[in-house]
Short mmCIF file of C-alpha atoms in Angstrom, two decimals:
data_model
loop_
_atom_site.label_atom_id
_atom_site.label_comp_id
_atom_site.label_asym_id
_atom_site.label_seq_id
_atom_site.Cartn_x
_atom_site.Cartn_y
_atom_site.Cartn_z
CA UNK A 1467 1.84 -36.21 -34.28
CA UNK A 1468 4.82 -37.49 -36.60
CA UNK A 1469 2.11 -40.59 -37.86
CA UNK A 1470 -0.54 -38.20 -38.25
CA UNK A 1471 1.65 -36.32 -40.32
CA UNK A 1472 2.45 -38.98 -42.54
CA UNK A 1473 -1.15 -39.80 -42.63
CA UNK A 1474 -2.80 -36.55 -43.30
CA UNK A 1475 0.34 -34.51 -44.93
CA UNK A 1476 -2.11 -31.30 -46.01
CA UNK A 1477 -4.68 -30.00 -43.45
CA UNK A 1478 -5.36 -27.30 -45.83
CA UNK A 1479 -6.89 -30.52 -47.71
CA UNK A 1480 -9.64 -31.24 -44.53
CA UNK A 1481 -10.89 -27.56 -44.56
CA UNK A 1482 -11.33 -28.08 -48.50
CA UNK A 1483 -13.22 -31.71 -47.77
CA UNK A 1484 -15.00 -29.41 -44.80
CA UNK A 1485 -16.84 -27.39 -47.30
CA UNK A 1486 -17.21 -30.09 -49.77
CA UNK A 1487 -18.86 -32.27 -47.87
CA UNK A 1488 -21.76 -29.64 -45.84
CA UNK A 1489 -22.24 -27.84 -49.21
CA UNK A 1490 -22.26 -31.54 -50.78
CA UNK A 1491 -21.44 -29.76 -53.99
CA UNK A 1492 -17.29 -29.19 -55.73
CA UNK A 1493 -18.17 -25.91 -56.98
CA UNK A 1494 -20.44 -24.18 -54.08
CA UNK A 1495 -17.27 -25.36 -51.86
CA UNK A 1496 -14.86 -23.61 -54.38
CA UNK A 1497 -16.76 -20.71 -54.00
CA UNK A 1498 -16.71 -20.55 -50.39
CA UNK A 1499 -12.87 -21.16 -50.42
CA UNK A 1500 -12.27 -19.06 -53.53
CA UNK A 1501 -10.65 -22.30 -55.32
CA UNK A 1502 -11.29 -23.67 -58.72
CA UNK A 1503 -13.87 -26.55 -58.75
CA UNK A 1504 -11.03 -28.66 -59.65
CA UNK A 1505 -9.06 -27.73 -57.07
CA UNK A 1506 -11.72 -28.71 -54.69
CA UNK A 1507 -12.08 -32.33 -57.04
CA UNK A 1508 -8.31 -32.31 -56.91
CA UNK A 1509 -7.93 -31.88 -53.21
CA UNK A 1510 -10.67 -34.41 -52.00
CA UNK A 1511 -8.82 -36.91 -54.41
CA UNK A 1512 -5.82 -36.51 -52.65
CA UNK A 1513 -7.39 -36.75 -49.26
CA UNK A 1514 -9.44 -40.29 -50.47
CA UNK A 1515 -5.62 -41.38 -51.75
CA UNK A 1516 -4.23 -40.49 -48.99
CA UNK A 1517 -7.20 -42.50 -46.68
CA UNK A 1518 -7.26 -45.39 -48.67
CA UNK A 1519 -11.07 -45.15 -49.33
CA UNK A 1520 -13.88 -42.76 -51.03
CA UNK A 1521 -15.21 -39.88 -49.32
CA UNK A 1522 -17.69 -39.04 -51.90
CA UNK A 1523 -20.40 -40.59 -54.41
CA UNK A 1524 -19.85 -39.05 -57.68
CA UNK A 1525 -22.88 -38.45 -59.94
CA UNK A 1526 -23.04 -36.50 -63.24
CA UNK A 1527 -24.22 -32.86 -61.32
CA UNK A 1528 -23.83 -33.59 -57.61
CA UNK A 1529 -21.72 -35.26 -54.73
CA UNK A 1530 -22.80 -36.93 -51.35
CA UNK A 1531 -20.96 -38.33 -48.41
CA UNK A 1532 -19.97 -42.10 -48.38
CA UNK A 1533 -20.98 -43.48 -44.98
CA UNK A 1534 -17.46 -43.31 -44.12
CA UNK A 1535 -17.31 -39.95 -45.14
CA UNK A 1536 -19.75 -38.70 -43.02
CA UNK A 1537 -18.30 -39.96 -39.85
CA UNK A 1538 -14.85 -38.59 -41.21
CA UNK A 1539 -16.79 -35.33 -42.34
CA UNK A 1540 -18.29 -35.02 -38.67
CA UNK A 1541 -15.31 -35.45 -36.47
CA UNK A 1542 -13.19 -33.39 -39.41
CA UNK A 1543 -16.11 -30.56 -38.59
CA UNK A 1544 -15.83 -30.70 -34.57
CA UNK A 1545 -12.19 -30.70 -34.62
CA UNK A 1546 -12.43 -27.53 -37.23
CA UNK A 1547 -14.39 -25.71 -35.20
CA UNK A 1548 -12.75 -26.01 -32.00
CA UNK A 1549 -9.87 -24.87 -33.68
CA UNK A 1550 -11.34 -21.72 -35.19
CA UNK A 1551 -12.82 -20.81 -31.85
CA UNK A 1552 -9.61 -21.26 -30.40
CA UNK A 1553 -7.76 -19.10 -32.84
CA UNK A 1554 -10.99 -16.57 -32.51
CA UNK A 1555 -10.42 -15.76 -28.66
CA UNK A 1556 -6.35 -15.97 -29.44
CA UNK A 1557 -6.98 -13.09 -32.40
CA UNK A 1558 -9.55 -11.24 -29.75
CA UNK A 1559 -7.51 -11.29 -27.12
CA UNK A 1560 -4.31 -9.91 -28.84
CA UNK A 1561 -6.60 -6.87 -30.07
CA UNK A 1562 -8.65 -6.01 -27.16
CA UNK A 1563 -7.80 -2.62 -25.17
CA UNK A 1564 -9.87 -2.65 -22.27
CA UNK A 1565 -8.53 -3.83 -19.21
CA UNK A 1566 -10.76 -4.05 -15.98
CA UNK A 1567 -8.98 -3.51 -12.70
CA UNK A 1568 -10.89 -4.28 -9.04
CA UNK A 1569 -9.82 -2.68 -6.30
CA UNK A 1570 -11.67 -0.65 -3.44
CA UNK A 1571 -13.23 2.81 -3.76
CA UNK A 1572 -10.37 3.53 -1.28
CA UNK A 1573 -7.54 2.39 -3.54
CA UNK A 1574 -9.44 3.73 -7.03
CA UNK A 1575 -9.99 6.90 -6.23
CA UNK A 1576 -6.97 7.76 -3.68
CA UNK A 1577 -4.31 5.67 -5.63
CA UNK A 1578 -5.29 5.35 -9.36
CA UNK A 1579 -6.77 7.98 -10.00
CA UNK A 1580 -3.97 10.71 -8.99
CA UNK A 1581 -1.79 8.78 -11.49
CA UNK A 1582 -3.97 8.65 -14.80
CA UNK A 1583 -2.41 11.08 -16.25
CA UNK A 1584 0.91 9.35 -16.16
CA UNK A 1585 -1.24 5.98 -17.05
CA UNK A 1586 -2.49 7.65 -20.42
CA UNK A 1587 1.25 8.92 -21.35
CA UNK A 1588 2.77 5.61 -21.05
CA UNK A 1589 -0.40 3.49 -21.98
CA UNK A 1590 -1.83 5.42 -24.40
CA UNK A 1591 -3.96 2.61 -26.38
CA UNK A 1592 -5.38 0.80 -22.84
CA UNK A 1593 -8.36 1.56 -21.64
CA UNK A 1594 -9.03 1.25 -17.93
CA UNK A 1595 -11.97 0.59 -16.58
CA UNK A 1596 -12.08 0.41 -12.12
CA UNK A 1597 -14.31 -1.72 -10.72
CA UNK A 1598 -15.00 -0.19 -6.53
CA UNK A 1599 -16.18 -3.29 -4.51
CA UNK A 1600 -16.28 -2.91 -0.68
CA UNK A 1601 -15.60 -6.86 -0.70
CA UNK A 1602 -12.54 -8.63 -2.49
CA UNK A 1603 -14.38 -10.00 -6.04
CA UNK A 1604 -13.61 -13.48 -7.62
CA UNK A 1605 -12.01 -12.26 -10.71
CA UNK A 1606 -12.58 -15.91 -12.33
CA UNK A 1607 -16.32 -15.72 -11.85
CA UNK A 1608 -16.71 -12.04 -12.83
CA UNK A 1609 -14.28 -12.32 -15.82
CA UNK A 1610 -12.05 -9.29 -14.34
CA UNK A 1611 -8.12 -9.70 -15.35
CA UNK A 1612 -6.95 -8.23 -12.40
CA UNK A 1613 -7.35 -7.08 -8.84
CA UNK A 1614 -5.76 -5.55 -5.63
CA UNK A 1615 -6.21 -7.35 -2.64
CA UNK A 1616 -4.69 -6.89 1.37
CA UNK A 1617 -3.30 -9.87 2.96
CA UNK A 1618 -1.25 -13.21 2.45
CA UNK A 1619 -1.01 -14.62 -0.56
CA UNK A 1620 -1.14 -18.19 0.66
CA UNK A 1621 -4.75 -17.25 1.38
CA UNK A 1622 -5.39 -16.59 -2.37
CA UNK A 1623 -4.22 -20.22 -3.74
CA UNK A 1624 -5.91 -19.49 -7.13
CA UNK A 1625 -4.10 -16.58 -7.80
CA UNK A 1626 -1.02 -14.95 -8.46
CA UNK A 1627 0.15 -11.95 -6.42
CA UNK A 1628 3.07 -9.75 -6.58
CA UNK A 1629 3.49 -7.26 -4.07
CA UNK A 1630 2.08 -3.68 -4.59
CA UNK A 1631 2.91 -1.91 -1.42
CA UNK A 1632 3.52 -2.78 2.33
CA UNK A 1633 0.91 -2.09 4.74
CA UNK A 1634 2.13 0.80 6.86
CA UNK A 1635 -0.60 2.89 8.92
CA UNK A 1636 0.05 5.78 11.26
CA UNK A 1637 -1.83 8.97 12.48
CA UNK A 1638 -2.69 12.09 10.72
CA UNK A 1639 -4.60 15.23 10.90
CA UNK A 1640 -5.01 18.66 9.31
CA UNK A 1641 -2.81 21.34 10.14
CA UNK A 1642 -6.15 23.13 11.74
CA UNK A 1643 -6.99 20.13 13.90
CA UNK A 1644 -3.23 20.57 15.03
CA UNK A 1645 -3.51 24.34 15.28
CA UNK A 1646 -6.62 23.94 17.42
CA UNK A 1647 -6.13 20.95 19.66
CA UNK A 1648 -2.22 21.13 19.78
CA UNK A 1649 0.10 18.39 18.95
CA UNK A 1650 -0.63 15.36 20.94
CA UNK A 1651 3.12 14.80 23.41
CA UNK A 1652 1.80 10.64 23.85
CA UNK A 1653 -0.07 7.87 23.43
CA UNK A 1654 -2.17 8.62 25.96
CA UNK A 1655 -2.93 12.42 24.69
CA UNK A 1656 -3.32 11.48 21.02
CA UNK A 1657 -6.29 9.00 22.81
CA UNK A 1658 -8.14 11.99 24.16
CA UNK A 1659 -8.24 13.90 20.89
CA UNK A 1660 -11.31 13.14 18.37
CA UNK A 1661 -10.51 9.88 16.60
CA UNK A 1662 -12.37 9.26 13.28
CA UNK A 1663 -13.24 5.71 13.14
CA UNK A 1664 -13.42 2.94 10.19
CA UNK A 1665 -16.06 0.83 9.96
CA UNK A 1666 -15.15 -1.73 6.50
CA UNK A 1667 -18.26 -3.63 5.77
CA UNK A 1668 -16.55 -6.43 4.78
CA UNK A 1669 -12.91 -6.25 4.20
CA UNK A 1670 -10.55 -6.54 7.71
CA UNK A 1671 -8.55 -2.97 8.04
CA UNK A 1672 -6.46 -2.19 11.06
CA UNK A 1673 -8.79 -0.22 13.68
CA UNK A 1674 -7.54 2.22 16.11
CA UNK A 1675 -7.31 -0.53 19.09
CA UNK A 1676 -4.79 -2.32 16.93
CA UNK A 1677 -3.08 0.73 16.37
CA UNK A 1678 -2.91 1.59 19.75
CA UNK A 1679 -1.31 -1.74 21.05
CA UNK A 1680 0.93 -2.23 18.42
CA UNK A 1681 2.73 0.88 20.12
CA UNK A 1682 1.98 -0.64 23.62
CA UNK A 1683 -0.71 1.74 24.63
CA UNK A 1684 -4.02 0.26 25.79
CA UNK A 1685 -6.71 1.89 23.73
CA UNK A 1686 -10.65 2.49 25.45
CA UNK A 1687 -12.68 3.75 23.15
CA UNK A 1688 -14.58 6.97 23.71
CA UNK A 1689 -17.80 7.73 24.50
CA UNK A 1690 -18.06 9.68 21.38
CA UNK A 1691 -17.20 8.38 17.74
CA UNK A 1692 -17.26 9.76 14.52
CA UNK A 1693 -17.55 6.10 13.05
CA UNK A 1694 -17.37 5.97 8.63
CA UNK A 1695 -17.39 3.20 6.52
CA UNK A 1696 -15.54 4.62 3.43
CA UNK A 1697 -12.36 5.14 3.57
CA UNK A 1698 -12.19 8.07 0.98
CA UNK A 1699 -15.06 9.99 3.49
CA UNK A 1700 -12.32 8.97 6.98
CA UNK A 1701 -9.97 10.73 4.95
CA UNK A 1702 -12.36 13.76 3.72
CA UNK A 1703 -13.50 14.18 7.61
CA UNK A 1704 -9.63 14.66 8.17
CA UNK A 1705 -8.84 17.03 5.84
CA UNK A 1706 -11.79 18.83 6.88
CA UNK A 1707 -10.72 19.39 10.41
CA UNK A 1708 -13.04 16.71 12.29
CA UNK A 1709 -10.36 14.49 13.89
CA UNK A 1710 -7.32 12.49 13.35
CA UNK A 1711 -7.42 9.33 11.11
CA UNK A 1712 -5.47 6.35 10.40
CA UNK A 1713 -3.68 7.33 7.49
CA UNK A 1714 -2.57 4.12 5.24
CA UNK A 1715 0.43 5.38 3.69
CA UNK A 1716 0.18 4.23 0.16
CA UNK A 1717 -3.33 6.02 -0.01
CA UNK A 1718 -2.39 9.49 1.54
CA UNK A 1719 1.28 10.24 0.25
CA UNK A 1720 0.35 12.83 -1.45
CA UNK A 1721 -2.00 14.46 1.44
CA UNK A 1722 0.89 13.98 3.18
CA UNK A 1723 3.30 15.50 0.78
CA UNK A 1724 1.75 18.06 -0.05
CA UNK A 1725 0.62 19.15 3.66
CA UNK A 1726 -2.72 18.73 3.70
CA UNK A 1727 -1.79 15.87 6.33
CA UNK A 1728 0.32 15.96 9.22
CA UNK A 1729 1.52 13.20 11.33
CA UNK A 1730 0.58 13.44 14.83
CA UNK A 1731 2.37 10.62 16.03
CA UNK A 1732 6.02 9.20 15.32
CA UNK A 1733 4.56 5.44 16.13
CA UNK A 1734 4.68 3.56 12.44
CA UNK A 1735 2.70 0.86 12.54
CA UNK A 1736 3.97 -2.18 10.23
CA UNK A 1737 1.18 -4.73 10.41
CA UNK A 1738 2.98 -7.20 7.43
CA UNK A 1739 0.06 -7.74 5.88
CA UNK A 1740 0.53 -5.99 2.77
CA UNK A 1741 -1.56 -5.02 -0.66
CA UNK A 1742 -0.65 -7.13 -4.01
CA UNK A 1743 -1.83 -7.25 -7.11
CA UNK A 1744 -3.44 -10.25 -8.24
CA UNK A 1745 -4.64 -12.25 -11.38
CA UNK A 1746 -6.07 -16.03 -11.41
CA UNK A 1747 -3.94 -18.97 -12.56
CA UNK A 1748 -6.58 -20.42 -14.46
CA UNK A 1749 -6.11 -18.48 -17.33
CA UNK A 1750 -3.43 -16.69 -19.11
CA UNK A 1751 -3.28 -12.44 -18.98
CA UNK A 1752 -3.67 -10.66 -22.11
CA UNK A 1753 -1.33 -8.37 -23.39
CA UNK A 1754 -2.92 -5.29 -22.45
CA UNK A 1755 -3.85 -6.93 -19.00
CA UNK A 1756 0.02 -7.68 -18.49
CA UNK A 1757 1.01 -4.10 -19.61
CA UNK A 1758 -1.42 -2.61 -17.21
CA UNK A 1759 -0.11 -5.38 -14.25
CA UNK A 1760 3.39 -4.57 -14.60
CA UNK A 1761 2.55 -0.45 -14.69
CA UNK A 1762 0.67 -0.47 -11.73
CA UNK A 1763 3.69 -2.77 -9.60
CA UNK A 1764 6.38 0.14 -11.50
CA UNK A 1765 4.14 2.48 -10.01
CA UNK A 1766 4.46 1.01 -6.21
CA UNK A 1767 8.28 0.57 -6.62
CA UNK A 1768 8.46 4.19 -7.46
#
């Protein structure tokens, strides 16, 4: 860059020769550029000095491109371009507000939504915008910034991940399931009472037969399920008194907190695959995208 530097000292001097030569006229260019016309004449003399050859033919009223000036003026032009577009998407980027997050309808509505308020008091100028997928999206091919996925990382090799929360599922009910069918005293009691089942169409989720042997309890499944595949309605059917669910903790800690869930088990189960937030490597977040990234991990540490 140091010889091209010596060669080509102004580059203001190639956007001048840039108008010059596609308006093949001194003073239209100055017009464009709001120059003088001898500014213009000035500048393209420097650039032919500079060159060591004539960019122009000069007649009385007009000006056309030397055949070396027209390759010159074409590659000048590409070069240009590419460069404006560049500094375009830069300038775009830097201003734009809305921020598209992909997630389930599980973790949208259960998760995010319960902290907007919070999300417009310290990100007042972001707009957010959820996209609910009941399959994990490619955020490169669908343009989204970023998304929350379950699982290990080293299965995502085209994205970055930092952890959001743990995976940690255990049993829960309504306090009227409880009051009605009494507090299971075992494994083998809590397998008696109604389970509500998930179904995920496509996503893997921990199932009640995983649940059940990760506390050493062999699980057979009864003759008759209440089988949903939507999260948000397990969790609806719990609070409403139809049977116990597998309660992911980062999604019901405030069912929990508030009492609308109760535990019915003391078995935690840890299953280590945990929930992250993710972006792709092939391109670089945007400010607003990064803001909203590093809320939503403040938010999981919290």
């Amino acid at each position: 860059m140091q010889s091209l530097k010596r060669l080509l000292p102004s580059a203001s001097a190639l956007v001048v020769f840039e108008a010059a030569g596609r308006r093949e006229n001194f003073s239209r260019a100055a017009e464009e550029l709001s120059m003088t016309q001898a500014a213009v004449s000035y500048a393209v003399r420097t650039l032919e000095s500079q060159l060591g050859v004539p960019l122009f033919h000069r007649s009385h009223r007009a000006v056309s491109l030397t055949e070396t000036g027209a390759r010159f003026h074409a590659d000048v032009s590409a070069g240009l371009a590419r460069i404006q577009k560049s500094a375009e998407q830069i300038r775009a980027k830097g201003r734009e507000t809305n921020v598209t997050l992909s997630a389930s309808s599980a973790f949208g509505s259960m998760w995010v939504l319960p902290r907007i308020p919070k999300f417009r008091e310290e990100l007042p100028d972001i707009d957010l915008r959820i996209h609910a997928s009941v399959r994990d999206l490619e955020l490169d091919e669908e343009g989204i910034p970023l998304g929350i996925r379950g699982g290990d990382p080293a299965a995502w090799p085209n994205y970055h991940a930092a952890l959001l929360a743990p995976e940690v599922v255990n049993a829960v009910a309504s306090p009227a399931f409880i009051e009605s069918h009494g507090m299971p005293d075992s494994m083998a009691a809590l397998a008696q009472l109604r389970l509500i089942h998930l179904e995920e169409p496509a996503r893997v989720a921990c199932d009640w037969k995983e649940w059940f042997e990760s506390a050493g309890h062999e699980y057979r499944p009864q003759s008759r399920l209440l089988t949903i595949n939507d999260y948000v309605l397990v969790i609806q059917a719990a609070l409403a008194g139809e049977g116990v669910a597998l309660g992911w903790q980062h999604l019901i800690e405030r069912q929990v907190a508030s009492g609308a869930l109760v535990p019915v088990s003391d078995h935690v189960f840890e299953t280590g695959s945990d929930f992250y937030v993710v972006w792709p490597r092939s391109r670089e977040l945007s400010t607003p995208a990064r803001k909203v990234r590093d809320w939503l991990l403040a938010q999981g540490g919290r």
